[in-house]
CSV table of C-alpha atoms and ligand atoms in Angstrom, one decimal:
chain,number,residue,atom,x,y,z
A,27,MET,CA,98.2,95.1,78.7
A,28,ARG,CA,94.6,96.1,78.4
A,29,TYR,CA,92.2,93.1,78.1
A,30,SER,CA,89.5,93.4,75.4
A,31,ILE,CA,87.9,91.5,72.7
A,32,PHE,CA,90.5,93.0,70.4
A,33,SER,CA,93.4,91.9,72.5
A,34,LEU,CA,91.9,88.4,72.7
A,35,MET,CA,91.5,88.3,68.9
A,36,ARG,CA,95.1,89.6,68.4
A,37,GLN,CA,96.5,86.9,70.7
A,38,ALA,CA,94.4,84.2,69.1
A,39,LEU,CA,95.9,85.1,65.7
A,40,ARG,CA,99.4,84.9,67.3
A,41,GLY,CA,98.8,81.6,68.9
A,42,HIS,CA,98.5,83.2,72.4
A,43,ALA,CA,102.2,83.6,72.5
A,44,ASP,CA,102.4,87.3,73.6
A,45,TRP,CA,100.3,87.4,76.8
A,46,THR,CA,102.3,89.1,79.5
A,47,PRO,CA,102.2,88.1,83.2
A,48,ALA,CA,99.1,89.5,84.9
A,49,TRP,CA,101.2,90.9,87.8
A,50,ARG,CA,104.8,91.4,88.6
A,51,ASP,CA,106.5,88.8,90.8
A,52,ALA,CA,108.2,91.4,93.0
A,53,ALA,CA,111.1,91.0,95.4
A,54,PRO,CA,110.9,92.8,98.7
A,55,LYS,CA,112.4,96.3,99.0
A,56,ARG,CA,113.8,97.5,102.4
A,57,ALA,CA,110.9,99.8,103.2
A,58,TYR,CA,107.4,100.8,102.1
A,59,ASP,CA,104.8,103.4,103.1
A,60,VAL,CA,102.4,100.6,103.8
A,61,ILE,CA,102.7,96.8,104.2
A,62,ILE,CA,99.6,94.7,103.9
A,63,VAL,CA,100.0,91.2,105.3
A,64,GLY,CA,97.9,88.6,103.5
A,65,GLY,CA,97.4,88.2,99.7
A,66,GLY,CA,93.8,87.2,99.9
A,67,GLY,CA,90.9,89.2,98.4
A,68,HIS,CA,90.9,91.7,101.3
A,69,GLY,CA,94.6,92.5,101.2
A,70,LEU,CA,94.7,92.9,97.5
A,71,ALA,CA,91.6,95.0,97.3
A,72,THR,CA,93.1,97.2,100.0
A,73,ALA,CA,96.2,97.6,97.9
A,74,HIS,CA,94.2,98.4,94.8
A,75,TYR,CA,92.1,101.1,96.4
A,76,LEU,CA,95.1,102.5,98.3
A,77,SER,CA,96.9,103.0,95.0
A,78,LYS,CA,93.9,104.0,92.9
A,79,VAL,CA,91.8,106.2,95.3
A,80,TYR,CA,94.5,107.6,97.6
A,81,GLY,CA,97.5,107.5,95.2
A,82,ILE,CA,99.6,105.5,97.7
A,83,ALA,CA,101.4,102.9,95.6
A,84,ASN,CA,104.6,102.4,97.6
A,85,VAL,CA,102.8,99.4,99.1
A,86,ALA,CA,103.8,95.7,99.5
A,87,VAL,CA,101.3,92.9,99.9
A,88,LEU,CA,103.1,90.0,101.7
A,89,GLU,CA,101.7,86.6,101.2
A,90,LYS,CA,103.1,83.5,102.8
A,91,GLY,CA,102.0,81.1,100.0
A,92,TRP,CA,100.5,82.1,96.7
A,93,ILE,CA,97.9,84.8,96.4
A,94,GLY,CA,94.4,83.4,96.8
A,95,SER,CA,95.6,80.3,98.6
A,96,GLY,CA,93.6,81.2,101.7
A,97,ASN,CA,89.8,81.6,102.1
A,98,ALA,CA,89.7,83.9,99.0
A,99,GLY,CA,90.2,80.8,96.8
A,100,ARG,CA,88.2,78.4,99.0
A,101,ASN,CA,84.8,80.0,99.4
A,102,THR,CA,81.5,79.2,97.8
A,103,THR,CA,81.6,82.6,95.9
A,104,ILE,CA,78.3,84.0,97.2
A,105,ILE,CA,77.8,87.7,97.1
A,106,ARG,CA,74.7,89.6,98.5
A,107,SER,CA,73.7,92.6,100.6
A,108,ASN,CA,70.6,91.2,102.4
A,109,TYR,CA,71.4,92.4,105.9
A,110,LEU,CA,69.2,93.8,108.6
A,111,LEU,CA,71.3,95.7,111.1
A,112,PRO,CA,72.3,99.4,110.6
A,113,GLY,CA,76.0,98.7,111.0
A,114,ASN,CA,75.9,96.2,108.2
A,115,VAL,CA,73.4,97.5,105.7
A,116,PRO,CA,75.4,100.4,104.2
A,117,PHE,CA,78.6,98.4,104.3
A,118,TYR,CA,77.4,95.4,102.4
A,119,GLU,CA,75.4,97.5,99.9
A,120,LEU,CA,78.6,99.5,99.2
A,121,SER,CA,80.2,96.2,98.5
A,122,MET,CA,77.4,95.1,96.2
A,123,GLN,CA,77.7,98.4,94.2
A,124,LEU,CA,81.5,97.9,94.0
A,125,TRP,CA,80.9,94.3,92.7
A,126,GLU,CA,78.6,95.7,90.1
A,127,GLY,CA,81.3,97.9,88.6
A,128,LEU,CA,84.3,95.7,89.5
A,129,GLU,CA,85.0,94.2,86.1
A,130,GLN,CA,85.1,97.6,84.4
A,131,ASP,CA,87.2,99.0,87.3
A,132,LEU,CA,89.7,96.2,87.1
A,133,ASN,CA,89.5,95.5,83.4
A,134,TYR,CA,89.2,91.8,84.4
A,135,ASN,CA,86.5,89.3,84.0
A,136,ALA,CA,85.6,88.3,87.5
A,137,MET,CA,82.5,86.4,86.3
A,138,VAL,CA,80.3,88.5,88.6
A,139,SER,CA,76.9,86.9,88.0
A,140,GLN,CA,73.8,88.5,89.6
A,141,ARG,CA,71.7,85.3,89.4
A,142,GLY,CA,69.9,86.0,92.7
A,143,VAL,CA,70.1,84.8,96.3
A,144,LEU,CA,66.9,83.0,97.6
A,145,ASN,CA,66.6,82.4,101.4
A,146,LEU,CA,63.9,79.8,101.9
A,147,TYR,CA,61.5,80.1,104.9
A,148,HIS,CA,59.8,77.2,106.5
A,149,SER,CA,57.4,78.7,109.1
A,150,ASP,CA,55.2,81.8,109.7
A,151,ALA,CA,57.7,83.1,112.3
A,152,GLN,CA,60.5,82.8,109.9
A,153,ARG,CA,58.5,84.5,107.1
A,154,ASP,CA,57.9,87.4,109.5
A,155,ALA,CA,61.6,87.7,110.3
A,156,TYR,CA,62.4,87.7,106.6
A,157,ALA,CA,59.7,90.3,105.9
A,158,ARG,CA,61.4,92.5,108.5
A,159,ARG,CA,64.8,92.0,107.0
A,160,GLY,CA,63.4,92.7,103.5
A,161,ASN,CA,61.7,95.8,104.7
A,162,ALA,CA,64.9,97.1,106.3
A,163,MET,CA,66.7,96.4,103.0
A,164,ARG,CA,64.0,98.3,100.9
A,165,MET,CA,64.1,101.2,103.3
A,166,HIS,CA,67.8,101.6,102.3
A,167,GLY,CA,67.1,101.3,98.6
A,168,ILE,CA,68.2,97.7,98.4
A,169,ASP,CA,66.2,95.2,96.4
A,170,ALA,CA,64.3,92.5,98.3
A,171,GLU,CA,61.2,90.5,97.4
A,172,LEU,CA,59.2,88.2,99.7
A,173,LEU,CA,58.0,85.3,97.7
A,174,ASN,CA,55.3,82.8,98.6
A,175,ALA,CA,55.6,79.0,97.9
A,176,ASN,CA,54.1,79.3,94.5
A,177,ALA,CA,56.5,81.9,93.4
A,178,VAL,CA,59.4,79.9,94.7
A,179,ARG,CA,58.0,76.8,93.0
A,180,ARG,CA,58.1,78.6,89.6
A,181,MET,CA,61.7,79.5,90.1
A,182,ALA,CA,62.9,76.2,91.6
A,183,PRO,CA,60.3,73.4,91.0
A,184,PHE,CA,62.9,70.7,91.9
A,185,LEU,CA,62.8,71.7,95.7
A,186,ASP,CA,61.0,69.5,98.2
A,187,PHE,CA,58.1,71.8,99.1
A,188,ASP,CA,56.2,69.2,101.1
A,189,ASN,CA,59.0,67.9,103.2
A,190,ALA,CA,57.3,66.6,106.4
A,191,ARG,CA,59.7,68.4,108.8
A,192,PHE,CA,60.7,71.5,106.7
A,193,PRO,CA,58.0,72.4,104.2
A,194,ILE,CA,58.9,75.3,102.1
A,195,HIS,CA,56.5,78.2,102.6
A,196,GLY,CA,58.4,80.8,100.5
A,197,GLY,CA,61.6,82.8,100.4
A,198,LEU,CA,63.3,86.1,100.6
A,199,LEU,CA,64.9,86.9,97.2
A,200,GLN,CA,67.6,89.4,96.4
A,201,ARG,CA,67.9,89.4,92.7
A,202,ARG,CA,71.1,91.5,92.7
A,203,GLY,CA,72.8,88.9,94.8
A,204,GLY,CA,74.6,86.0,93.1
A,205,THR,CA,78.2,84.7,92.7
A,206,ALA,CA,81.6,85.9,91.5
A,207,ARG,CA,84.5,83.7,90.5
A,208,HIS,CA,86.7,83.9,93.6
A,209,ASP,CA,90.2,83.4,92.2
A,210,ALA,CA,89.5,85.7,89.3
A,211,VAL,CA,88.7,88.4,91.9
A,212,VAL,CA,92.1,87.9,93.5
A,213,TRP,CA,93.9,88.0,90.2
A,214,GLY,CA,92.0,91.0,89.0
A,215,TYR,CA,92.8,93.0,92.1
A,216,ALA,CA,96.5,91.8,92.0
A,217,ARG,CA,96.8,92.8,88.4
A,218,ALA,CA,95.3,96.3,88.9
A,219,ALA,CA,97.4,97.0,92.0
A,220,SER,CA,100.6,95.7,90.5
A,221,ASP,CA,100.0,97.9,87.4
A,222,ARG,CA,100.0,101.0,89.7
A,223,GLY,CA,103.3,99.9,91.3
A,224,VAL,CA,102.2,97.8,94.3
A,225,ASP,CA,104.7,95.0,95.0
A,226,ILE,CA,103.0,91.6,95.4
A,227,ILE,CA,105.4,89.4,97.2
A,228,GLN,CA,104.5,85.7,97.4
A,229,ASN,CA,106.3,83.0,99.5
A,230,CYS,CA,107.0,85.7,102.1
A,231,GLU,CA,105.7,84.7,105.5
A,232,VAL,CA,105.5,87.4,108.2
A,233,THR,CA,107.2,85.9,111.3
A,234,GLY,CA,107.2,88.9,113.7
A,235,PHE,CA,107.0,92.6,114.1
A,236,ILE,CA,109.6,95.3,114.4
A,237,ARG,CA,108.9,97.8,117.2
A,238,GLU,CA,110.6,101.1,117.8
A,239,ALA,CA,109.6,103.4,120.6
A,240,GLY,CA,106.4,101.6,121.2
A,241,ARG,CA,105.4,101.7,117.5
A,242,ILE,CA,105.2,99.0,114.9
A,243,THR,CA,107.7,100.0,112.2
A,244,GLY,CA,107.9,96.9,110.1
A,245,VAL,CA,107.9,93.1,110.0
A,246,THR,CA,110.3,90.3,110.0
A,247,THR,CA,109.7,87.8,107.3
A,248,SER,CA,111.0,84.6,105.8
A,249,ARG,CA,112.6,86.9,103.2
A,250,GLY,CA,114.2,89.4,105.7
A,251,GLU,CA,113.2,92.5,107.5
A,252,ILE,CA,110.9,95.0,105.8
A,253,LYS,CA,110.2,98.4,107.2
A,254,ALA,CA,107.0,100.4,106.8
A,255,ALA,CA,105.2,103.4,108.3
A,256,LYS,CA,102.0,101.4,108.6
A,257,VAL,CA,101.4,97.6,108.7
A,258,GLY,CA,97.8,96.3,107.9
A,259,LEU,CA,96.8,92.7,108.7
A,260,ALA,CA,94.4,91.0,106.4
A,261,VAL,CA,95.2,87.3,107.3
A,262,ALA,CA,91.7,85.9,108.1
A,263,GLY,CA,92.0,82.7,110.2
A,264,ASN,CA,95.7,83.5,111.0
A,265,THR,CA,94.9,86.8,112.7
A,266,SER,CA,95.2,85.5,116.2
A,267,ARG,CA,98.5,83.8,115.4
A,268,LEU,CA,100.0,87.0,114.0
A,269,THR,CA,98.6,89.4,116.6
A,270,SER,CA,100.0,87.1,119.3
A,271,LEU,CA,103.4,87.9,117.8
A,272,ALA,CA,102.7,91.5,118.6
A,273,GLY,CA,101.5,90.6,122.1
A,274,LEU,CA,97.8,91.2,121.3
A,275,ARG,CA,94.9,89.0,122.1
A,276,LEU,CA,91.8,89.7,119.9
A,277,PRO,CA,88.1,88.6,120.3
A,278,ILE,CA,88.7,86.2,117.3
A,279,GLU,CA,88.6,82.4,117.2
A,280,SER,CA,89.7,80.3,114.2
A,281,HIS,CA,87.3,77.6,113.0
A,282,VAL,CA,87.2,75.4,109.9
A,283,LEU,CA,84.5,75.8,107.2
A,284,GLN,CA,84.1,73.2,104.6
A,285,ALA,CA,82.7,73.4,101.0
A,286,PHE,CA,81.9,70.8,98.4
A,287,VAL,CA,81.6,70.6,94.6
A,288,SER,CA,79.8,67.9,92.7
A,289,GLU,CA,80.3,66.5,89.2
A,290,SER,CA,79.0,68.8,86.4
A,291,ILE,CA,75.3,68.4,85.6
A,292,LYS,CA,73.0,70.3,83.2
A,293,PRO,CA,72.0,73.8,84.3
A,294,ARG,CA,69.5,73.2,87.0
A,295,ILE,CA,69.9,75.7,89.9
A,296,PRO,CA,69.0,79.2,88.8
A,297,GLY,CA,70.8,81.1,91.6
A,298,VAL,CA,71.9,80.7,95.1
A,299,ILE,CA,69.4,78.8,97.4
A,300,THR,CA,69.7,78.6,101.1
A,301,PHE,CA,67.9,76.3,103.5
A,302,GLY,CA,66.1,78.3,106.3
A,303,ALA,CA,65.7,75.5,108.9
A,304,GLY,CA,69.3,74.3,108.9
A,305,HIS,CA,72.6,75.3,107.4
A,306,PHE,CA,72.9,74.6,103.8
A,307,TYR,CA,73.5,76.7,100.6
A,308,VAL,CA,73.9,75.8,97.0
A,309,SER,CA,74.5,77.3,93.7
A,310,GLN,CA,75.6,75.9,90.3
A,311,SER,CA,78.9,76.9,88.9
A,312,ASP,CA,79.3,77.9,85.2
A,313,LYS,CA,81.0,74.5,84.6
A,314,GLY,CA,77.9,72.8,86.0
A,315,GLY,CA,79.1,71.6,89.4
A,316,LEU,CA,76.8,72.1,92.4
A,317,VAL,CA,78.8,74.2,94.9
A,318,PHE,CA,77.5,73.8,98.4
A,319,GLY,CA,78.3,74.2,102.0
A,320,GLY,CA,76.9,74.5,105.5
A,321,ASP,CA,78.0,75.1,109.0
A,322,ILE,CA,81.5,75.5,110.5
A,323,ASP,CA,83.0,72.5,112.1
A,324,GLY,CA,82.4,74.0,115.6
A,325,TYR,CA,85.8,73.5,117.1
A,326,ASN,CA,88.9,75.7,117.0
A,327,SER,CA,91.5,74.7,114.4
A,328,TYR,CA,94.1,76.1,112.0
A,329,ALA,CA,93.8,73.1,109.7
A,330,GLN,CA,92.5,73.6,106.2
A,331,ARG,CA,90.4,70.5,106.3
A,332,GLY,CA,87.2,69.4,108.2
A,333,ASN,CA,85.6,66.4,109.8
A,334,LEU,CA,83.1,63.8,108.5
A,335,PRO,CA,80.1,64.6,111.0
A,336,THR,CA,80.0,68.1,109.4
A,337,VAL,CA,79.9,66.5,105.9
A,338,GLU,CA,77.0,64.4,107.0
A,339,ASP,CA,75.2,67.5,108.5
A,340,VAL,CA,75.6,69.5,105.4
A,341,CYS,CA,74.4,66.7,103.2
A,342,GLU,CA,71.3,66.2,105.4
A,343,GLY,CA,70.5,69.8,105.1
A,344,GLY,CA,70.8,69.6,101.3
A,345,MET,CA,68.7,66.5,101.1
A,346,ALA,CA,65.9,68.2,103.1
A,347,ILE,CA,65.3,70.7,100.4
A,348,LEU,CA,66.8,69.1,97.4
A,349,PRO,CA,66.4,65.3,97.4
A,350,SER,CA,67.8,64.9,93.9
A,351,LEU,CA,71.2,66.0,95.4
A,352,GLY,CA,71.5,62.4,96.6
A,353,ARG,CA,71.9,61.3,93.0
A,354,VAL,CA,74.9,63.5,92.3
A,355,ARG,CA,78.5,62.5,93.1
A,356,VAL,CA,80.7,64.9,95.1
A,357,LEU,CA,84.0,65.5,93.3
A,358,ARG,CA,85.9,67.5,95.9
A,359,SER,CA,85.6,69.0,99.4
A,360,TRP,CA,88.0,71.3,101.2
A,361,GLY,CA,88.2,73.6,104.2
A,362,GLY,CA,89.3,77.1,105.1
A,363,VAL,CA,90.2,78.7,108.4
A,364,MET,CA,87.7,81.3,109.4
A,365,ASP,CA,88.3,84.4,111.6
A,366,MET,CA,85.2,84.1,113.7
A,367,SER,CA,84.5,87.2,115.8
A,368,MET,CA,82.4,87.1,119.0
A,369,ASP,CA,79.4,88.9,117.4
A,370,GLY,CA,79.8,87.6,113.9
A,371,SER,CA,80.8,91.0,112.5
A,372,PRO,CA,84.2,92.2,111.2
A,373,ILE,CA,86.8,94.5,112.7
A,374,ILE,CA,88.3,97.2,110.5
A,375,ASP,CA,90.2,99.4,112.9
A,376,ARG,CA,93.5,100.5,114.3
A,377,ALA,CA,95.1,98.0,116.7
A,378,PRO,CA,95.9,99.2,120.2
A,379,LEU,CA,99.6,99.5,119.0
A,380,PRO,CA,100.5,102.5,116.9
A,381,GLY,CA,101.4,101.6,113.3
A,382,LEU,CA,99.4,98.4,113.3
A,383,TYR,CA,95.9,98.1,111.6
A,384,LEU,CA,93.4,95.3,111.7
A,385,ASN,CA,91.1,93.8,109.0
A,386,THR,CA,89.6,90.6,110.5
A,387,GLY,CA,86.5,88.9,111.9
A,388,TRP,CA,84.9,88.1,108.5
A,389,CYS,CA,83.6,84.8,109.8
A,390,TYR,CA,82.3,82.9,106.8
A,391,GLY,CA,80.8,85.9,105.0
A,392,GLY,CA,83.9,87.8,104.0
A,393,PHE,CA,84.0,87.1,100.3
A,394,LYS,CA,81.0,89.3,99.5
A,395,ALA,CA,82.6,92.0,101.6
A,396,THR,CA,85.9,92.0,99.7
A,397,PRO,CA,85.4,95.2,97.7
A,398,ALA,CA,84.0,97.3,100.6
A,399,SER,CA,86.5,95.8,103.0
A,400,GLY,CA,89.4,96.9,100.8
A,401,TRP,CA,87.7,100.3,100.2
A,402,CYS,CA,87.3,101.0,104.0
A,403,PHE,CA,90.7,99.5,105.0
A,404,ALA,CA,92.5,101.6,102.4
A,405,HIS,CA,90.7,104.7,103.8
A,406,LEU,CA,91.8,103.8,107.3
A,407,LEU,CA,95.4,103.2,106.2
A,408,ALA,CA,95.6,106.3,104.1
A,409,ARG,CA,93.7,108.8,106.4
A,410,ASP,CA,94.1,107.2,109.8
A,411,GLU,CA,90.4,107.4,110.4
A,412,LEU,CA,87.5,105.0,110.1
A,413,HIS,CA,85.5,105.1,106.9
A,414,GLU,CA,82.0,106.3,107.4
A,415,VAL,CA,80.5,103.1,106.0
A,416,GLY,CA,82.5,100.8,108.2
A,417,ARG,CA,82.6,103.0,111.2
A,418,ASP,CA,80.8,100.5,113.4
A,419,TYR,CA,83.4,97.8,112.9
A,420,ARG,CA,85.5,99.1,115.7
A,421,LEU,CA,87.6,96.9,117.9
A,422,ASP,CA,86.4,98.6,121.1
A,423,ARG,CA,82.8,97.6,120.5
A,424,PHE,CA,83.5,94.4,122.5
A,425,ALA,CA,84.4,96.6,125.5
A,426,THR,CA,81.7,99.2,125.0
A,427,GLY,CA,78.9,96.7,124.2
A,428,HIS,CA,78.0,98.1,120.8
A,429,LEU,CA,77.9,94.6,119.2
A,430,ILE,CA,76.6,93.9,115.7
A,431,ASP,CA,75.0,90.6,116.1
A,432,GLU,CA,73.2,90.1,112.8
A,433,LYS,CA,72.1,86.6,113.7
A,434,GLY,CA,71.1,87.4,117.3
A,435,GLN,CA,73.1,84.4,118.5
A,436,GLY,CA,75.0,85.9,121.4
A,437,ALA,CA,78.7,85.9,122.1
A,438,GLN,CA,79.5,82.5,120.7
A,439,PRO,CA,81.7,82.7,117.6
A,440,ASN,CA,80.9,79.1,116.6
A,441,LEU,CA,77.2,80.0,116.2
A,442,HIS,CA,77.7,83.0,113.9
I,517,LIG,C1,84.6,77.0,102.5
I,517,LIG,C2,84.3,78.5,102.6
I,517,LIG,C3,83.2,79.0,102.1
I,517,LIG,C4,82.9,80.3,102.1
I,517,LIG,N1,81.8,80.8,101.4
I,517,LIG,C5,81.6,82.2,101.4
I,517,LIG,C6,80.6,82.7,100.6
I,517,LIG,O1,79.9,82.0,99.9
I,517,LIG,N2,80.4,84.1,100.6
I,517,LIG,C7,81.2,84.9,101.4
I,517,LIG,O2,80.9,86.1,101.4
I,517,LIG,N3,82.2,84.4,102.1
I,517,LIG,C8,82.5,83.1,102.1
I,517,LIG,N4,83.5,82.6,102.8
I,517,LIG,C9,84.4,83.5,103.6
I,517,LIG,C10,85.4,84.2,102.8
I,517,LIG,O3,86.0,83.3,101.9
I,517,LIG,C11,86.4,84.9,103.6
I,517,LIG,O4,85.8,85.6,104.7
I,517,LIG,C12,87.2,85.8,102.8
I,517,LIG,O5,87.7,85.2,101.6
I,517,LIG,C13,88.4,86.3,103.6
I,517,LIG,O6,89.3,87.0,102.8
I,517,LIG,P1,90.7,87.4,103.3
I,517,LIG,O7,91.4,88.1,102.2
I,517,LIG,O8,90.5,88.2,104.5
I,517,LIG,O9,91.4,86.1,103.7
I,517,LIG,P2,92.3,85.0,102.9
I,517,LIG,O10,91.8,84.8,101.5
I,517,LIG,O11,92.3,83.8,103.8
I,517,LIG,O12,93.7,85.7,102.9
I,517,LIG,C14,94.5,85.8,104.0
I,517,LIG,C15,95.9,85.4,103.4
I,517,LIG,O13,96.9,85.7,104.5
I,517,LIG,C16,97.9,84.8,104.3
I,517,LIG,N5,98.7,84.7,105.5
I,517,LIG,C17,98.3,84.2,106.7
I,517,LIG,N6,99.3,84.3,107.6
I,517,LIG,C18,100.3,84.9,107.0
I,517,LIG,C19,101.6,85.4,107.4
I,517,LIG,N7,102.1,85.1,108.6
I,517,LIG,N8,102.4,86.0,106.5
I,517,LIG,C20,102.0,86.3,105.2
I,517,LIG,N9,100.7,85.9,104.8
I,517,LIG,C21,99.9,85.2,105.7
I,517,LIG,C22,97.2,83.5,103.9
I,517,LIG,O14,98.1,82.6,103.3
I,517,LIG,C23,96.1,84.0,103.1
I,517,LIG,O15,96.4,83.9,101.7
I,517,LIG,C24,83.8,81.2,102.8
I,517,LIG,C25,85.0,80.7,103.4
I,517,LIG,C26,85.2,79.3,103.2
I,517,LIG,C27,86.5,78.8,103.8
């Protein structure tokens, strides 16, 4: 069923009785060309581009819970392409361009909203670093504007410009950045992939791998064995668990990241605003809630919930730039399990086991990457070669030293 203003009107006249399910609830077949483990945004985007761009539709996406139940449905929905390093710039810009055409591509309202992402700076040194990043972006044709304090004040007069510790001196603005509704992204990709024949199989946990002659030839699941010529993993914080079943140890640690949403208030925050002297970011959802978050919890965990000291730390960061936040009640908080890599950048590559392919290491920035991640992973699965745009996200960079450390933090996953 094609979604349009006319289908909406037709359904409205019929009491919304004739909507068909957005995707088929498939049962597993015995074998596929490709199995993708993980029904998050990355797995489903991969299935969509595999079927659409490469014509490979004999594909199953296996999800242990329901699609979008992982980080795809837990993030703070920020999308942007304001990166500095050569490995990252073209990849995240491809993602941004795919976001810009996503709703037409999927025929689905993913509420992509380019309301701008503003990174605040609080010192001259930080302004210089932002100027450098903005220049790198502009050299690659990506929009970036360095704002002084007055320009920021015009956009966001409610910020605390004269905070004694962290005065706001200005900001780096990417107007094309913004937000997208995360669960709608998952549903849109699922619907488009399912329409082309991809099987989306929920409640199907992968419990092991089938090996034949040194090659991965399928998976064992809670719903039986399923064979495939290629198996791709897109399981975010569960990557190390799954790869250990194949006898692999990856440079990935799992950490919790929390997020928060407040009660709804009148429209106040124009776009996404981030604190430059600590870790805090905020935007306002279309329902009016302030959606915000900060740092990861800093210890390894597979639990989808965090601890109170981090809640305090996030709220302190928020109060430093936005004192009126203290008047707003928090409605909900939750956590997701992040696949933190040693240099803060992802891995889209073959595993050192024939037949097995990896999509991981998204840290807490993988939502914005969803379209490009799916695009490049589909290319890898279809052609058995790295896509030009994601070619630096190789697994062996940790052995060769070609790290992509965007933050310059060193090999500490909890700091990325
Ligand atoms: C609180 C929070 C805020 C964030 N904010 C942002 C943000 O603002 N912007 C941004 O760009 N990124 C953000 N991120 C990061 C982003 O959400 C993730 O990097 C991205 O969603 C990862 O997508 P994914 O599809 O790889 O993983 P997921 O959505 O986690 O999908 C993986 C799926 O694999 C399934 N799975 C796991 N093990 C198995 C198994 N054995 N068998 C079958 N299925 C399995 C899981 O159930 C899950 O559904 C945030 C993350 C969190 C938690």
